[in-house]
Amino acid sequence: MGILERFTDIIKANINDLLDRAEDPAKMIDQYLRDLTENLAEVKKETAGVMAQESRAKRMVEDNRVETEKYDGLARKALQAGNEGDARVFLAKKQQLAEKAASLQATYDAAHENAQKMRQMHDKLVEDIGTLNARREMIKAKVAVAKTQQKVNEFSSSADKAAGAMSAFERMEAKADEMLDRSSAMAELNGQPKDEAAELEKKYAQAGASSAVDEELARLKAEMGL
């Protein structure tokens, strides 16, 4: 049957394997759950049809058995009544039914096997859906934590880069200070040497100017009678 072939992969499906191959398990589990729910509706419909075939085949086997027993009983009654010809007719009918029984039994066996497979698929889908519903939120929570951790790792990497840049700036600043100190020292060394004689000349010139001021002040006091 086509339905059995189409759902072979469902019976063999392993949820953990599918999740392991998924780049985003949270999205994968939602999609897989939707697929299983759609498959379950189809499997239920097909399973009901196959089970109906099984019941019909079983009923035909049972009806054939009842008919066979009926003609066997009629043949016995005919013999008891001394009607051997009638008994032959009943036994011939019984033989036809017996030959038909083998074909009916084979049909029932095939229908029963198909029904068993369909019931297995139905039960497998129901179990998988229950498992996914129970684990979906837990898996989504784990995925959310994993994504957050990934972002934290990325920020940590950025912080490490910033720390490295800060260290580099500190080294450059120290080098700039060193260059400034060196330049100041060179400027001091390159300055004109002091002329001691000129400095002393200024000293005595300032002293002379102060003496002249004192003399002028004394003269003004004398004139003013102070």
XYZ file of C-alpha atoms in Angstrom:
226
model
C 0.000 0.000 0.000
C 1.192 3.514 -0.834
C 0.433 4.862 2.602
C 2.725 2.292 4.188
C 5.611 3.297 1.921
C 5.036 7.026 2.482
C 5.214 6.697 6.248
C 8.140 4.299 6.538
C 10.434 7.221 7.423
C 8.026 8.269 10.182
C 8.352 4.915 11.930
C 12.146 5.112 11.669
C 12.344 8.797 12.609
C 14.601 9.640 15.522
C 13.886 13.014 17.097
C 17.319 13.366 18.684
C 19.083 12.730 15.352
C 16.957 15.357 13.635
C 17.696 17.896 16.353
C 21.422 17.144 16.211
C 21.453 18.026 12.508
C 19.414 21.200 12.963
C 21.101 24.610 12.930
C 18.257 26.029 15.021
C 16.711 23.259 17.184
C 13.899 25.543 18.394
C 12.663 26.155 14.844
C 13.318 22.549 13.882
C 11.232 21.140 16.694
C 8.298 23.429 15.834
C 8.461 22.433 12.176
C 8.790 18.747 13.017
C 5.818 19.015 15.387
C 3.694 20.629 12.669
C 4.681 17.923 10.198
C 3.884 15.159 12.665
C 0.496 16.680 13.487
C -0.389 16.822 9.794
C 0.862 13.263 9.295
C -1.118 12.054 12.296
C -4.393 13.278 10.776
C -3.645 11.411 7.538
C -2.440 8.316 9.349
C -5.602 8.227 11.457
C -7.736 8.380 8.326
C -5.734 5.687 6.548
C -5.542 3.521 9.658
C -9.306 3.611 10.019
C -9.651 2.508 6.393
C -7.139 -0.336 6.773
C -8.767 -1.490 10.007
C -12.119 -1.500 8.217
C -10.598 -3.734 5.515
C -9.277 -6.021 8.228
C -12.699 -6.240 9.851
C -14.374 -6.935 6.505
C -11.853 -9.649 5.619
C -12.259 -11.225 9.041
C -16.037 -11.184 8.698
C -15.790 -12.889 5.299
C -13.576 -15.605 6.781
C -16.062 -16.096 9.603
C -19.047 -16.127 7.225
C -17.294 -18.716 5.072
C -16.640 -20.877 8.132
C -20.272 -20.671 9.188
C -21.433 -21.555 5.647
C -19.010 -24.493 5.530
C -20.323 -25.830 8.825
C -23.897 -25.335 7.613
C -23.420 -27.438 4.477
C -21.550 -30.058 6.465
C -24.575 -30.288 8.766
C -26.978 -30.462 5.807
C -24.938 -33.263 4.236
C -25.157 -35.218 7.487
C -28.930 -34.698 7.670
C -29.320 -35.791 4.038
C -27.390 -38.996 4.729
C -29.460 -39.647 7.830
C -32.550 -39.250 5.688
C -31.089 -41.652 3.117
C -30.676 -38.986 0.461
C -27.110 -39.628 -0.661
C -27.540 -37.474 -3.792
C -28.541 -34.473 -1.722
C -25.616 -35.169 0.573
C -23.247 -35.059 -2.423
C -24.628 -31.675 -3.472
C -24.132 -30.294 0.038
C -20.601 -31.731 0.271
C -19.681 -30.239 -3.122
C -20.822 -26.847 -1.869
C -18.832 -27.401 1.306
C -15.755 -28.193 -0.781
C -16.157 -24.971 -2.787
C -16.370 -23.000 0.413
C -13.286 -24.785 1.782
C -11.310 -23.872 -1.319
C -12.476 -20.269 -0.992
C -11.480 -20.243 2.693
C -7.767 -20.367 1.887
C -8.010 -17.256 -0.305
C -10.149 -15.442 2.267
C -7.692 -16.307 5.030
C -4.753 -15.013 2.972
C -6.654 -11.778 2.335
C -7.405 -11.426 6.031
C -3.770 -12.118 7.003
C -2.557 -9.374 4.635
C -5.192 -6.933 5.903
C -4.299 -7.758 9.494
C -0.574 -7.150 8.833
C -1.340 -3.822 7.157
C -3.560 -2.817 10.049
C -0.808 -3.688 12.512
C 1.680 -1.518 10.641
C -0.750 1.363 10.494
C -1.467 1.081 14.215
C 2.288 1.074 14.888
C 2.705 4.247 12.861
C -0.246 5.851 14.591
C 1.112 4.987 18.038
C 4.619 6.157 17.037
C 3.280 9.521 15.885
C 1.211 9.999 19.020
C 4.257 9.153 21.147
C 6.547 11.502 19.203
C 4.067 14.367 19.407
C 3.735 13.834 23.153
C 7.516 13.754 23.545
C 7.985 16.921 21.500
C 5.302 18.805 23.381
C 6.932 17.824 26.675
C 10.431 18.816 25.541
C 9.687 21.802 23.280
C 9.822 24.524 25.928
C 12.876 22.981 27.572
C 14.728 22.852 24.257
C 13.718 26.422 23.405
C 14.965 27.594 26.798
C 18.312 25.890 26.203
C 18.591 27.466 22.753
C 17.838 30.916 24.213
C 20.546 30.464 26.859
C 23.005 29.266 24.227
C 22.324 32.320 22.026
C 22.746 34.633 25.026
C 26.032 32.950 25.907
C 27.193 33.417 22.330
C 26.446 37.148 22.559
C 28.280 37.343 25.896
C 31.277 35.671 24.282
C 31.180 38.188 21.436
C 31.051 41.115 23.874
C 33.889 39.590 25.879
C 35.957 39.448 22.713
C 35.163 43.124 22.063
C 36.154 43.998 25.629
C 39.458 42.179 25.174
C 40.104 44.173 22.007
C 39.266 47.418 23.843
C 41.668 46.500 26.647
C 44.383 45.859 24.081
C 43.693 49.217 22.436
C 43.845 50.974 25.822
C 47.196 49.389 26.553
C 48.478 50.522 23.165
C 47.278 54.098 23.819
C 49.031 54.095 27.191
C 52.263 53.030 25.533
C 51.913 55.760 22.918
C 51.186 58.352 25.634
C 54.296 57.292 27.566
C 56.327 57.581 24.388
C 54.899 61.079 23.741
C 55.824 62.161 27.294
C 59.315 60.839 26.766
C 59.636 62.753 23.493
C 58.377 65.956 25.169
C 60.852 65.625 28.043
C 63.671 64.972 25.620
C 62.693 68.023 23.529
C 62.567 70.252 26.638
C 65.969 69.046 27.722
C 67.432 69.748 24.295
C 65.909 73.274 24.348
C 67.503 73.929 27.721
C 70.838 72.656 26.517
C 70.598 74.739 23.335
C 69.902 78.035 25.298
C 72.449 80.997 25.442
C 74.990 80.758 28.327
C 74.586 83.358 31.112
C 76.819 86.529 31.024
C 77.802 86.996 34.709
C 79.308 90.428 34.089
C 76.141 91.711 32.497
C 74.100 90.408 35.414
C 76.330 92.222 37.914
C 76.125 95.395 35.841
C 72.345 95.317 36.076
C 72.590 94.787 39.841
C 74.758 97.855 40.383
C 72.742 99.945 37.954
C 69.620 99.176 39.948
C 71.478 100.077 43.175
C 72.612 103.427 41.702
C 69.086 104.282 40.610
C 67.816 103.584 44.105
C 70.501 105.892 45.638
C 69.590 108.746 43.279
C 65.935 108.406 44.292
C 66.880 108.600 47.980
C 68.924 111.787 47.391
C 66.054 113.401 45.447
C 63.637 112.541 48.222
C 65.902 114.130 50.887
C 66.173 117.307 48.831
C 62.411 117.652 48.489
C 61.929 117.183 52.227
C 64.464 119.991 52.925
C 62.730 122.394 50.598
C 59.371 121.682 52.128
C 60.713 121.990 55.676
C 59.705 118.490 56.504
